mmCIF file with all atom_site columns, C-alpha atoms and ligand atoms in Angstrom:
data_model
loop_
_atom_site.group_PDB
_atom_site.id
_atom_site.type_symbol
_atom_site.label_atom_id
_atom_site.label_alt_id
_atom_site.label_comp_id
_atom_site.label_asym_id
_atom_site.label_entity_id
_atom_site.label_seq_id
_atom_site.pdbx_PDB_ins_code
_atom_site.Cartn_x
_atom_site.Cartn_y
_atom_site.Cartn_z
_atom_site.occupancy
_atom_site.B_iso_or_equiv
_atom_site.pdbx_formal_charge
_atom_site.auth_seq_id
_atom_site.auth_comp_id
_atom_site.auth_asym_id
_atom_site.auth_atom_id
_atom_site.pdbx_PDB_model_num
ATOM   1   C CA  . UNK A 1 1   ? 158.123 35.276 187.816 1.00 95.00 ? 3   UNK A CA  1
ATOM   2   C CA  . UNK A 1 2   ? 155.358 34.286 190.682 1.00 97.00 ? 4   UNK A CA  1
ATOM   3   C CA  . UNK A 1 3   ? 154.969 30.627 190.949 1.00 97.00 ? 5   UNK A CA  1
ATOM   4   C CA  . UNK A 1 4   ? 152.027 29.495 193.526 1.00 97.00 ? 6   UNK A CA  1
ATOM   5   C CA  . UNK A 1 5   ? 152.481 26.285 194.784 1.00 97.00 ? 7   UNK A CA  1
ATOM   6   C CA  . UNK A 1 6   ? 149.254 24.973 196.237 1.00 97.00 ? 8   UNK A CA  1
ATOM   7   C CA  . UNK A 1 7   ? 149.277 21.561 197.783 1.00 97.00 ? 9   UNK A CA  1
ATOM   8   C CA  . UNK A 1 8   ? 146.160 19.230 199.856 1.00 97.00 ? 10  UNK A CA  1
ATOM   9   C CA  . UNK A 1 9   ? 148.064 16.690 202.624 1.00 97.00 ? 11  UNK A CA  1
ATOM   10  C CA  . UNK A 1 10  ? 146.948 14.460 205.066 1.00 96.00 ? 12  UNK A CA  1
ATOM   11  C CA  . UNK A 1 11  ? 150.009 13.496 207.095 1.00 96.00 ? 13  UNK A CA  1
ATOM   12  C CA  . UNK A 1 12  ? 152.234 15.796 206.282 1.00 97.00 ? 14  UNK A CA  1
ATOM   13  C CA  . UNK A 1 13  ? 154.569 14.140 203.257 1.00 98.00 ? 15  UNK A CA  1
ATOM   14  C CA  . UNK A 1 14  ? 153.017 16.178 200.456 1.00 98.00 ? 16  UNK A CA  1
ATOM   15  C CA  . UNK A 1 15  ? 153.478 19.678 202.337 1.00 98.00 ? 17  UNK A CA  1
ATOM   16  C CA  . UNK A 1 16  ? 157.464 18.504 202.767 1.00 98.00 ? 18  UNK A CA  1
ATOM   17  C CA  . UNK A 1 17  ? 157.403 18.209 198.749 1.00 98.00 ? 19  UNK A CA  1
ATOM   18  C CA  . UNK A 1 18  ? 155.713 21.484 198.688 1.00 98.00 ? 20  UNK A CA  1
ATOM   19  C CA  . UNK A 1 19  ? 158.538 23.086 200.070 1.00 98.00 ? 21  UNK A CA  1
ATOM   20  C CA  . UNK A 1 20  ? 161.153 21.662 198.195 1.00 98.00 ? 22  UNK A CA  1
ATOM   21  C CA  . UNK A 1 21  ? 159.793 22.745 195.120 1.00 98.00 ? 23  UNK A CA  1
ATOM   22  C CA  . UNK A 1 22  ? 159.431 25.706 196.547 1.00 98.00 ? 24  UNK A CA  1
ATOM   23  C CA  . UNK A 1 23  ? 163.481 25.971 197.627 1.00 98.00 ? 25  UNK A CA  1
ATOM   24  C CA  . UNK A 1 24  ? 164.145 24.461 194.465 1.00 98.00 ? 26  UNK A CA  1
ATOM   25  C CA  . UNK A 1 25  ? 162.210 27.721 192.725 1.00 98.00 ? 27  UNK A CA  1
ATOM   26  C CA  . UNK A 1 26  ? 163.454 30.084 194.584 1.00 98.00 ? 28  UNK A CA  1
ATOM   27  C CA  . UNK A 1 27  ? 166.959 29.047 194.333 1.00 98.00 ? 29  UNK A CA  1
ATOM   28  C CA  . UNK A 1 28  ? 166.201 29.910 190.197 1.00 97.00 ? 30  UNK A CA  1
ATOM   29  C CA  . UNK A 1 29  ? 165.464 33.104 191.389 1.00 97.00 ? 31  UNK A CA  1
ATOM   30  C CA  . UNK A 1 30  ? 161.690 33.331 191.163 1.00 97.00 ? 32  UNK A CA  1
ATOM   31  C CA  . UNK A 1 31  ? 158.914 34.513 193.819 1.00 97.00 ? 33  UNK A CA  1
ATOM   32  C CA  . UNK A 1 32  ? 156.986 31.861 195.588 1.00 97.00 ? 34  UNK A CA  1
ATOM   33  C CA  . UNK A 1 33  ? 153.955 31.725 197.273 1.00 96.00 ? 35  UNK A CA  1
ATOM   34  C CA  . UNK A 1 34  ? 152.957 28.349 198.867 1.00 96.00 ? 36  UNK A CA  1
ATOM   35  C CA  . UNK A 1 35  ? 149.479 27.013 200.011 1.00 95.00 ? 37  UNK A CA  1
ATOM   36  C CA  . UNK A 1 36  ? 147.568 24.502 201.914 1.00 95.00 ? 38  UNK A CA  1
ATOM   37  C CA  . UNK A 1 37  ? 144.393 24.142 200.370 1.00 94.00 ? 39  UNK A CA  1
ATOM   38  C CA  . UNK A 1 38  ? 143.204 22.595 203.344 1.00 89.00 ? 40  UNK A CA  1
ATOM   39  C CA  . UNK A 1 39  ? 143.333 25.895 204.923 1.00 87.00 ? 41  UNK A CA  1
ATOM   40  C CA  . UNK A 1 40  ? 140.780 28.641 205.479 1.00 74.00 ? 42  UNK A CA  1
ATOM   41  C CA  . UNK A 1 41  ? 140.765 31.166 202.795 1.00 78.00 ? 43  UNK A CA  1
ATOM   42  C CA  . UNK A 1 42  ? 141.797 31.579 199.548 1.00 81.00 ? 44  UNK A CA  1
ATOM   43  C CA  . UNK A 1 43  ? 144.661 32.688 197.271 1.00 85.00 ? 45  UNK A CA  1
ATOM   44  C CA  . UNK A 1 44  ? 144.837 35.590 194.679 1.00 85.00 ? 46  UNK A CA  1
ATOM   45  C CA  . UNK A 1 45  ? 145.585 34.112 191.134 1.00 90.00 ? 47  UNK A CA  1
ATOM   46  C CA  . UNK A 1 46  ? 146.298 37.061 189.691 1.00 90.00 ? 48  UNK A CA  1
ATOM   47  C CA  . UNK A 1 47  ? 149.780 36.906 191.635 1.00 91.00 ? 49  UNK A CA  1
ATOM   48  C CA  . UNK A 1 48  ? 150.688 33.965 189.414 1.00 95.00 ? 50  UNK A CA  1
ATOM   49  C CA  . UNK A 1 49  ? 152.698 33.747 186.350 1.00 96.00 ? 51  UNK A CA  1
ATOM   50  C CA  . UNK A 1 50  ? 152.674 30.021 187.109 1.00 97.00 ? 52  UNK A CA  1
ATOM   51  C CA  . UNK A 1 51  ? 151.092 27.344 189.457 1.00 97.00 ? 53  UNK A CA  1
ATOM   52  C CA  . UNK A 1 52  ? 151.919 23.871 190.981 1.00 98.00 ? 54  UNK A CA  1
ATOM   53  C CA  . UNK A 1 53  ? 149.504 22.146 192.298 1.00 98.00 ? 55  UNK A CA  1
ATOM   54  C CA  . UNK A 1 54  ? 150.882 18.431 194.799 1.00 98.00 ? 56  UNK A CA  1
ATOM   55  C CA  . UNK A 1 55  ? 148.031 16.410 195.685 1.00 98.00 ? 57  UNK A CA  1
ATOM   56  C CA  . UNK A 1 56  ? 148.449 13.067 197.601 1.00 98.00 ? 58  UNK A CA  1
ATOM   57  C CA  . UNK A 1 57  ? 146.557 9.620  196.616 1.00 98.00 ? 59  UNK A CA  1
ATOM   58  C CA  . UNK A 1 58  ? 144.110 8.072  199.713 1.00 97.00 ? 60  UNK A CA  1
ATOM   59  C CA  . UNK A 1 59  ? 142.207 5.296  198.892 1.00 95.00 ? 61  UNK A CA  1
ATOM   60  C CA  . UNK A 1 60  ? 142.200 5.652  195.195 1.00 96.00 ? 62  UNK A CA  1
ATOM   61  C CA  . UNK A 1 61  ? 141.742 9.460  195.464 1.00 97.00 ? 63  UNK A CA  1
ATOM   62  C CA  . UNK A 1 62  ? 142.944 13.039 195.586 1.00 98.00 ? 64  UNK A CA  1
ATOM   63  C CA  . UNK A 1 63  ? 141.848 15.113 198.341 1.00 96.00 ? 65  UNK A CA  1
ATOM   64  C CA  . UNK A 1 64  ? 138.395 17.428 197.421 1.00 95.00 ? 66  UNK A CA  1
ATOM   65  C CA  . UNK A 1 65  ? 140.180 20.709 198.145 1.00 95.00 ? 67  UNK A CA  1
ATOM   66  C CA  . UNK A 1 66  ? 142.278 19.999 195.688 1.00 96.00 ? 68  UNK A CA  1
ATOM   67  C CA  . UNK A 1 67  ? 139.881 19.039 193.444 1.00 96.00 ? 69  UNK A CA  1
ATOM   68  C CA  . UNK A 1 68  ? 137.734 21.510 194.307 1.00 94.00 ? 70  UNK A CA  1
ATOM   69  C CA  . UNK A 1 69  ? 139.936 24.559 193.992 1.00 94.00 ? 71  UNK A CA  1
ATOM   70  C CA  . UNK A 1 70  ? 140.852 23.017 190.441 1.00 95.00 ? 72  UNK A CA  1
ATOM   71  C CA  . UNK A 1 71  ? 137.423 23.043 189.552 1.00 94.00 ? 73  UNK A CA  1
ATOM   72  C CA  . UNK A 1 72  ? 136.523 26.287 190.909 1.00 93.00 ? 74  UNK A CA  1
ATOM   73  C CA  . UNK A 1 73  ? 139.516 28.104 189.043 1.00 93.00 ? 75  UNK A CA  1
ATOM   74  C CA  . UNK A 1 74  ? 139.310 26.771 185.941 1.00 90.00 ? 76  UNK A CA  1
ATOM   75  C CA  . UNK A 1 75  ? 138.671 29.914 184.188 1.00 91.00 ? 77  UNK A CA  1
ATOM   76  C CA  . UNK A 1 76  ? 141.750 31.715 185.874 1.00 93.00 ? 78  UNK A CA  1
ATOM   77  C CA  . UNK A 1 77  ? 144.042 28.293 185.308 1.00 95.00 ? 79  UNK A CA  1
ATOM   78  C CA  . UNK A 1 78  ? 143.679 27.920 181.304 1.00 94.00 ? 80  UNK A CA  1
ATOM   79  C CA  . UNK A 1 79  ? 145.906 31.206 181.037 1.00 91.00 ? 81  UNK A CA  1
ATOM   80  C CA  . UNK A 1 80  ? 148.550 29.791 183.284 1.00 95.00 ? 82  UNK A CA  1
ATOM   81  C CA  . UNK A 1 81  ? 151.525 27.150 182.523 1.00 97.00 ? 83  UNK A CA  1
ATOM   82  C CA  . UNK A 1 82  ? 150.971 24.561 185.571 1.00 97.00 ? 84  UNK A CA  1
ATOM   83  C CA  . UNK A 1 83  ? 152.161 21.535 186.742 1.00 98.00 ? 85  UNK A CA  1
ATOM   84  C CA  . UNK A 1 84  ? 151.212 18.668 188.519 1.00 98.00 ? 86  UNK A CA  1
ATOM   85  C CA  . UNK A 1 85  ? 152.639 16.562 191.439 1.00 98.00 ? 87  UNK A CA  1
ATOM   86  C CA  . UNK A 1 86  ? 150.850 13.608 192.676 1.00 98.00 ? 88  UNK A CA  1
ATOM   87  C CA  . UNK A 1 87  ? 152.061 12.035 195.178 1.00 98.00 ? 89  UNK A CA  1
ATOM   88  C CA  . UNK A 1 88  ? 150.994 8.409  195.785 1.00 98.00 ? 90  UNK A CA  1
ATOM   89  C CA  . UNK A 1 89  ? 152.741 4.656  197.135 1.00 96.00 ? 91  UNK A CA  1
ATOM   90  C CA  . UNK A 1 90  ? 152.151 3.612  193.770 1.00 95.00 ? 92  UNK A CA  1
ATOM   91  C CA  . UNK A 1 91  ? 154.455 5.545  191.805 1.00 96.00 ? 93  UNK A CA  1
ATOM   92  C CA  . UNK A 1 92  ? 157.132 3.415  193.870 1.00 94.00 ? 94  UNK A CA  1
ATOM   93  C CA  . UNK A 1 93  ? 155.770 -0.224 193.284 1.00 92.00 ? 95  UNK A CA  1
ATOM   94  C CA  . UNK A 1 94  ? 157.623 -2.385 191.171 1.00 90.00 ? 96  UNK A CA  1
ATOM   95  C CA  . UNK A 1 95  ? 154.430 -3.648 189.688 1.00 91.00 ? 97  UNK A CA  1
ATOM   96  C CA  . UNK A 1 96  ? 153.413 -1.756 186.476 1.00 95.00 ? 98  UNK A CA  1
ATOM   97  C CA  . UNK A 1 97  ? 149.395 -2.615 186.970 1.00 95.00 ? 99  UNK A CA  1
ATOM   98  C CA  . UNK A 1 98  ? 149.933 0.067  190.215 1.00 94.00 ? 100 UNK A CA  1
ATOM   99  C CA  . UNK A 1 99  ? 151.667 3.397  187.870 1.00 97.00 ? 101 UNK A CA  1
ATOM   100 C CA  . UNK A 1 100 ? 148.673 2.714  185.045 1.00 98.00 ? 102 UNK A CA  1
ATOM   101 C CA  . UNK A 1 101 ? 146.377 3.089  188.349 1.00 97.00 ? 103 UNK A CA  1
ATOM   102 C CA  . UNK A 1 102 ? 147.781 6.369  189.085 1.00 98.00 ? 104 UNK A CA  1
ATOM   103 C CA  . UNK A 1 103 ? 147.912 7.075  185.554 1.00 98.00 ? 105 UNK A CA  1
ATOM   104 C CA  . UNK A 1 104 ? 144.578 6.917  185.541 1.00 98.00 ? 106 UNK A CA  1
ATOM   105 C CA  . UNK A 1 105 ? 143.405 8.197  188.946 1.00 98.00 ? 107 UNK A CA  1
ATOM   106 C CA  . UNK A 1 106 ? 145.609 11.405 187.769 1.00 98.00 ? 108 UNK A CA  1
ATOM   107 C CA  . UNK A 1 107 ? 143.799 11.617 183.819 1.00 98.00 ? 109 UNK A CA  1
ATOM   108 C CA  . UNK A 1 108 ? 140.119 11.588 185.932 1.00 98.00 ? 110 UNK A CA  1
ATOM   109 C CA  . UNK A 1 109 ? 141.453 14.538 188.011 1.00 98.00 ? 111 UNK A CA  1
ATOM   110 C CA  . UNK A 1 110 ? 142.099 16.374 184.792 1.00 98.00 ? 112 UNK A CA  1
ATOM   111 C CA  . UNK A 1 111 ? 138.879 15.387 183.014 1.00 97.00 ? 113 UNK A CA  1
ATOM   112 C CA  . UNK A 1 112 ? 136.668 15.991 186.030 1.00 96.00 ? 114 UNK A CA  1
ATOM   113 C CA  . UNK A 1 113 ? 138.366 19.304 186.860 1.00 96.00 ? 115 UNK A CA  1
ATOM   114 C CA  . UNK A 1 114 ? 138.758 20.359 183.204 1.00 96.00 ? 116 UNK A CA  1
ATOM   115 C CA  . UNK A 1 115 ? 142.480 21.974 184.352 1.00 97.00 ? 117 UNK A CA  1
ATOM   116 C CA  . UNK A 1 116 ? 145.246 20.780 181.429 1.00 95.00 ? 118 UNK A CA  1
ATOM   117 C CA  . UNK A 1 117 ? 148.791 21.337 183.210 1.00 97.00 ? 119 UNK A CA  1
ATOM   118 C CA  . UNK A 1 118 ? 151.712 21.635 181.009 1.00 96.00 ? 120 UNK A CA  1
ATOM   119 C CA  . UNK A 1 119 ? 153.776 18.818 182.925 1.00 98.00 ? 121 UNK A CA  1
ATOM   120 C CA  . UNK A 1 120 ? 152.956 15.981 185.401 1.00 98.00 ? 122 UNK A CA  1
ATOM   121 C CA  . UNK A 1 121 ? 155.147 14.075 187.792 1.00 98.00 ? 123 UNK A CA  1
ATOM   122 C CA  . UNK A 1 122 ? 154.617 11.197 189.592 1.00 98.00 ? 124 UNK A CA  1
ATOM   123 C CA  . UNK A 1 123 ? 156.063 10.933 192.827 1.00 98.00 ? 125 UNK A CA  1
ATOM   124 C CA  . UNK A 1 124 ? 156.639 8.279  195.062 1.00 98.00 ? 126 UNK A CA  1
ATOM   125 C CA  . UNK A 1 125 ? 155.149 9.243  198.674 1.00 98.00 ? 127 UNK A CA  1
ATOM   126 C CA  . UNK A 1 126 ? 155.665 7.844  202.253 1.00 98.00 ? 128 UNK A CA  1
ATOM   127 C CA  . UNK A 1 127 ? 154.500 5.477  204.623 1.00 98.00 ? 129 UNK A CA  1
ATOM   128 C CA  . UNK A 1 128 ? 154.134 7.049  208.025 1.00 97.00 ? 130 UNK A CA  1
ATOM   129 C CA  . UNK A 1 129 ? 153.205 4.333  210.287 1.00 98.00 ? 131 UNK A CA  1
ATOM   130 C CA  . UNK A 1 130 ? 154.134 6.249  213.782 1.00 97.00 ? 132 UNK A CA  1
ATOM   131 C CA  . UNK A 1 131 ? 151.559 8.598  212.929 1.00 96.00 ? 133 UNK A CA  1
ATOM   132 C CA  . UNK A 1 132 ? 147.977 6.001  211.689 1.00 97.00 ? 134 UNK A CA  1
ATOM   133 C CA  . UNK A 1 133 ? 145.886 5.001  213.950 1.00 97.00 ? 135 UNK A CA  1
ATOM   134 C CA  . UNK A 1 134 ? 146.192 1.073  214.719 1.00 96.00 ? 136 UNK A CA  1
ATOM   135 C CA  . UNK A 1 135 ? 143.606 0.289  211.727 1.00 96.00 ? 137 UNK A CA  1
ATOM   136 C CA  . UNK A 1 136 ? 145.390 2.681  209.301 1.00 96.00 ? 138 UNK A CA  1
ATOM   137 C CA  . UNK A 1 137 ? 148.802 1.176  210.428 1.00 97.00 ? 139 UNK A CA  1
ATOM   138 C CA  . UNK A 1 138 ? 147.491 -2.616 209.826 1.00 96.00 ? 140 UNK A CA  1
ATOM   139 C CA  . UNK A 1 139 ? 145.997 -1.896 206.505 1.00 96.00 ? 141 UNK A CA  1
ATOM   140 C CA  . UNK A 1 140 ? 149.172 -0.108 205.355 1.00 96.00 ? 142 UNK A CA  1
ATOM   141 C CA  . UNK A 1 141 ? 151.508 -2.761 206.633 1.00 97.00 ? 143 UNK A CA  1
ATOM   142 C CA  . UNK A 1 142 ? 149.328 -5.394 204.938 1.00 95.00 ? 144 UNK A CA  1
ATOM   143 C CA  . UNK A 1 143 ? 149.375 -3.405 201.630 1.00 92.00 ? 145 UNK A CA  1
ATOM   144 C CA  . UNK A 1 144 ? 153.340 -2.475 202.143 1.00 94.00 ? 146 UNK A CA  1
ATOM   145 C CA  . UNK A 1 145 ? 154.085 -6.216 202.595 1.00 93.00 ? 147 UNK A CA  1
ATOM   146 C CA  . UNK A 1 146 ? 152.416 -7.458 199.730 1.00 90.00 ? 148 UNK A CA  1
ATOM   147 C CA  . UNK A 1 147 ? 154.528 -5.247 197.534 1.00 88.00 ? 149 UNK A CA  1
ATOM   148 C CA  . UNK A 1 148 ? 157.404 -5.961 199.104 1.00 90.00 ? 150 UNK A CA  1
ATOM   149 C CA  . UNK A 1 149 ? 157.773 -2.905 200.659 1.00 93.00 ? 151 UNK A CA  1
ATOM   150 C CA  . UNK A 1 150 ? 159.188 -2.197 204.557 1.00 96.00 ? 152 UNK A CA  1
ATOM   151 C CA  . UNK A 1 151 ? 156.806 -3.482 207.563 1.00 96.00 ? 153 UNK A CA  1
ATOM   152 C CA  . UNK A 1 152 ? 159.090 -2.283 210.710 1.00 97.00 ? 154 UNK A CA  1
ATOM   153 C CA  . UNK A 1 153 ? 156.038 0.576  211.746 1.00 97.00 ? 155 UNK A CA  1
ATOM   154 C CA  . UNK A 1 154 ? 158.508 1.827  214.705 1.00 97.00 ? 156 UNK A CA  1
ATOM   155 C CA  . UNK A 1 155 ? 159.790 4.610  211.919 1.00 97.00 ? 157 UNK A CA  1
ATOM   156 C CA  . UNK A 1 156 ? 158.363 6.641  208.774 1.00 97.00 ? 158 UNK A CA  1
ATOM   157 C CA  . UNK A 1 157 ? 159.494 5.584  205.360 1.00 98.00 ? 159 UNK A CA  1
ATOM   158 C CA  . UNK A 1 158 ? 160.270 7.768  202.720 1.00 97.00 ? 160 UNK A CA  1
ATOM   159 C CA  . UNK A 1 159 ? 160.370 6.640  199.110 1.00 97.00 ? 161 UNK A CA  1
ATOM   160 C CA  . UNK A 1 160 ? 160.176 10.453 197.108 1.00 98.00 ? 162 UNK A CA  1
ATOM   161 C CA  . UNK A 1 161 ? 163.034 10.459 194.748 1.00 98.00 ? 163 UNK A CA  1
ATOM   162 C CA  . UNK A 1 162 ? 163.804 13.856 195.762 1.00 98.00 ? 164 UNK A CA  1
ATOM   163 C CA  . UNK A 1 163 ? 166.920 14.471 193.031 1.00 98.00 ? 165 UNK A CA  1
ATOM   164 C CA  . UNK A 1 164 ? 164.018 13.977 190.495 1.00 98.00 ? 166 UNK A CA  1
ATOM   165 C CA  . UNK A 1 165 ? 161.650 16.226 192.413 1.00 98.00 ? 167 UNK A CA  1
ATOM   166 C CA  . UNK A 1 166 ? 164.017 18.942 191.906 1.00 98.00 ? 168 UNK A CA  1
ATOM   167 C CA  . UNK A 1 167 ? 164.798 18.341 188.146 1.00 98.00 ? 169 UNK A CA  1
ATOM   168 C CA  . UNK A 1 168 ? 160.958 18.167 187.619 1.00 98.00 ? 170 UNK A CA  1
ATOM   169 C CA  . UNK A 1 169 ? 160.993 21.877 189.416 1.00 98.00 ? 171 UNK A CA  1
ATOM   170 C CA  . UNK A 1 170 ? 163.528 23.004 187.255 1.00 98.00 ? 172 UNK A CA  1
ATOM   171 C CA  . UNK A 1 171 ? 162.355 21.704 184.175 1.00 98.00 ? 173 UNK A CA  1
ATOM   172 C CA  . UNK A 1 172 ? 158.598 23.420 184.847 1.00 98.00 ? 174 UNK A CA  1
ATOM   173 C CA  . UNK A 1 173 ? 160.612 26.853 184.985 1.00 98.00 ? 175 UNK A CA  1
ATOM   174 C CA  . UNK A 1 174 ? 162.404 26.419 182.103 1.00 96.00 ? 176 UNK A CA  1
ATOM   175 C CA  . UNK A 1 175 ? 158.953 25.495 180.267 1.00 96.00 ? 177 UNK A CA  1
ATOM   176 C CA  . UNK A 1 176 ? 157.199 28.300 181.622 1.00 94.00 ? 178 UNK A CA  1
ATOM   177 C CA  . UNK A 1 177 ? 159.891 31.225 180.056 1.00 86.00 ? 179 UNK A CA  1
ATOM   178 C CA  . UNK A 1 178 ? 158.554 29.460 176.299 1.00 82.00 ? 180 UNK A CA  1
ATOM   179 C CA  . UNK A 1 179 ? 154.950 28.974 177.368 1.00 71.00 ? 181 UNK A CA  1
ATOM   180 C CA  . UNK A 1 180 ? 153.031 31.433 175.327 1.00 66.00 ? 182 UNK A CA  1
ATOM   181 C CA  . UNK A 1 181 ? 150.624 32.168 177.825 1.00 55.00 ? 183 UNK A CA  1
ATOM   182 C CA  . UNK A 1 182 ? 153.090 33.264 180.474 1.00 44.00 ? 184 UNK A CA  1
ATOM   183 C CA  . UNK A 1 183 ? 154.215 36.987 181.791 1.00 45.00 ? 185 UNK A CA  1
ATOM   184 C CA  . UNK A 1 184 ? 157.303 35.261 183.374 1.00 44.00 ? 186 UNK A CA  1
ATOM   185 C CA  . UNK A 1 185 ? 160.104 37.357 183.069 1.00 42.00 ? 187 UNK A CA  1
HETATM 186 C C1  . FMN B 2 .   ? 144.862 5.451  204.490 1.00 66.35 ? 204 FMN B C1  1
HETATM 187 C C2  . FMN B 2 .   ? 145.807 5.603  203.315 1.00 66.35 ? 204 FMN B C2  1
HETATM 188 C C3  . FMN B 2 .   ? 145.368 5.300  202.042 1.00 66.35 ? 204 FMN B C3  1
HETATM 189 C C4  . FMN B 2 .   ? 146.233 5.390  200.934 1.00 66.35 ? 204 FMN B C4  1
HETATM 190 N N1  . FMN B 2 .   ? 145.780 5.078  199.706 1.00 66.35 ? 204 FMN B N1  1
HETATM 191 C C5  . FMN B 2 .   ? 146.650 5.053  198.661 1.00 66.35 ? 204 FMN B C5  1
HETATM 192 C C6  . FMN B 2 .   ? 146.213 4.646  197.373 1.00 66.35 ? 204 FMN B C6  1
HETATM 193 O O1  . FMN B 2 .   ? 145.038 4.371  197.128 1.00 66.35 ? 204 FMN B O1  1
HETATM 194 N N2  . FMN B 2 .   ? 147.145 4.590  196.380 1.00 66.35 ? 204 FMN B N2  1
HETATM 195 C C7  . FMN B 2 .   ? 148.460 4.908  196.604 1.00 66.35 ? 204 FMN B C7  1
HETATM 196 O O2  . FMN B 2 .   ? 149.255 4.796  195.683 1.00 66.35 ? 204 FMN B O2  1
HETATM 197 N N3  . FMN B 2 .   ? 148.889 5.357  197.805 1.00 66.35 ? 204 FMN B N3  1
HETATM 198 C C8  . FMN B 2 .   ? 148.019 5.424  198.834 1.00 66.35 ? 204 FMN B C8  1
HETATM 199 N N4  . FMN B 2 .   ? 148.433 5.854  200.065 1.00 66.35 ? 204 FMN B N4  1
HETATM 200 C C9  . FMN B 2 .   ? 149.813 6.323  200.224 1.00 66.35 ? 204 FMN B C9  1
HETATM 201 C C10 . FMN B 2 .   ? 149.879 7.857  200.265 1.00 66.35 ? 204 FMN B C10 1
HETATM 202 O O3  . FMN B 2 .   ? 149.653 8.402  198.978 1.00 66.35 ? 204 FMN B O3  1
HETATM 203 C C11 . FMN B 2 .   ? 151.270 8.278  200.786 1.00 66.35 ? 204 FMN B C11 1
HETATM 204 O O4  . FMN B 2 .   ? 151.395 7.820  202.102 1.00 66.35 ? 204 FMN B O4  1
HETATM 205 C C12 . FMN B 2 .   ? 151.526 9.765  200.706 1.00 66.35 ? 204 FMN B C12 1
HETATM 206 O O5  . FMN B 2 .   ? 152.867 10.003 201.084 1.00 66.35 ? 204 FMN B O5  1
HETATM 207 C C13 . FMN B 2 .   ? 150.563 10.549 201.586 1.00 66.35 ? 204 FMN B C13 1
HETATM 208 O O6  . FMN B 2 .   ? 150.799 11.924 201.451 1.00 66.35 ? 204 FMN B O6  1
HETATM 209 P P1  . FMN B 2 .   ? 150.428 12.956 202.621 1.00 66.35 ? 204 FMN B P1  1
HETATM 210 O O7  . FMN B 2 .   ? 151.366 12.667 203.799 1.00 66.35 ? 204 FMN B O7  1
HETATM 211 O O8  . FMN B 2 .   ? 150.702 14.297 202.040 1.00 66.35 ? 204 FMN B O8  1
HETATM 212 O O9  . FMN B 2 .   ? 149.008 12.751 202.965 1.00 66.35 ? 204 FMN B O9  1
HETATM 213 C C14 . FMN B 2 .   ? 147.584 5.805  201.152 1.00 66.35 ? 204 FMN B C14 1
HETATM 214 C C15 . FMN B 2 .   ? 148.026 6.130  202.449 1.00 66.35 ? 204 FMN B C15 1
HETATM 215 C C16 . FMN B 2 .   ? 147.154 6.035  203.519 1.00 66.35 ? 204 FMN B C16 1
HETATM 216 C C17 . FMN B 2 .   ? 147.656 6.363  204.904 1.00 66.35 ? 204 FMN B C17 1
#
């Protein structure tokens, strides 16, 4: 099958997860097609037997291309099995008020976009401090050290459990050769 992998980023960390799922797909021997939504442009749905779509969490929200192409393809994505990565700091905090946050951040997504993916994951993202701008870096070291998290901004931190990433991959392909909608072959 044809599995389209379209992902929104804004440092970088949801584009690497893009690609692993993408390695991880291919590896089952399937076609992939990945894409930035951020980019000029558009895809061709009718490529896809399947779609994953890896959207990062800023301030409370996913990014508008992402919500936008969700909401624009609506039609196209109620025939297709799909699957959904966010990718936020919250899936890694130890405090269970943060995951019902993303929980519901994610379930307004669905509800504003309409789009009904056959699986969700919730992975845990990075903290990039090399790369924010001095405000960016002091809010995010302020928010990291309340949850306990690292402060030392010399380096990027990476919390993505990326073993479970991969399962997630493989269990989405698996789904899609029993999803009723699917052409996958
Ligand atoms: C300015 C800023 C705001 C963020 N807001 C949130 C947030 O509201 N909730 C959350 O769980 N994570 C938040 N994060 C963490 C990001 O989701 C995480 O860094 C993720 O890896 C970013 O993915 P990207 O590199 O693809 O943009 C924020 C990060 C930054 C830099």
């Amino acid at each position: 099958m044809h599995v389209l992998i379209i992902f929104g980023t804004v440092e970088g960390h949801t584009r690497k997860i893009a690609r692993t799922l993408s390695a991880t797909v291919q590896s089952l021997g399937h076609q992939v097609t990945v894409f930035d939504a951020g980019d000029l442009g558009d895809v061709d749905l009718d490529i896809a037997d399947a779609v994953i779509v890896c959207a990062p969490v800023h301030m409370g929200a996913y990014p508008t291309a992402i919500s936008h192409w969700l909401k624009t393809k609506a039609e196209r994505l109620a025939g297709l099995p799909g699957a959904f990565v966010s990718v936020s700091l919250a899936a890694a905090s130890p405090f269970p008020e943060e995951h019902a946050e993303i929980q519901r951040i994610t379930t307004a997504l669905f509800e504003h976009t309409g789009w009904k993916p056959l699986m969700v994951h919730q992975a845990a993202g990075a903290l990039k401090y090399p790369q924010y701008d001095f405000l960016k870096r002091l809010l995010m070291k302020h928010i990291a050290y309340r949850e306990g998290g690292p402060t030392d901004v010399t380096t990027d931190h990476e919390f993505t459990n990326w073993n479970a990433l991969t399962a997630f991959a493989e269990g989405f392909v698996e789904a899609c050769r029993t999803a009723p909608e699917t052409t996958a072959g």
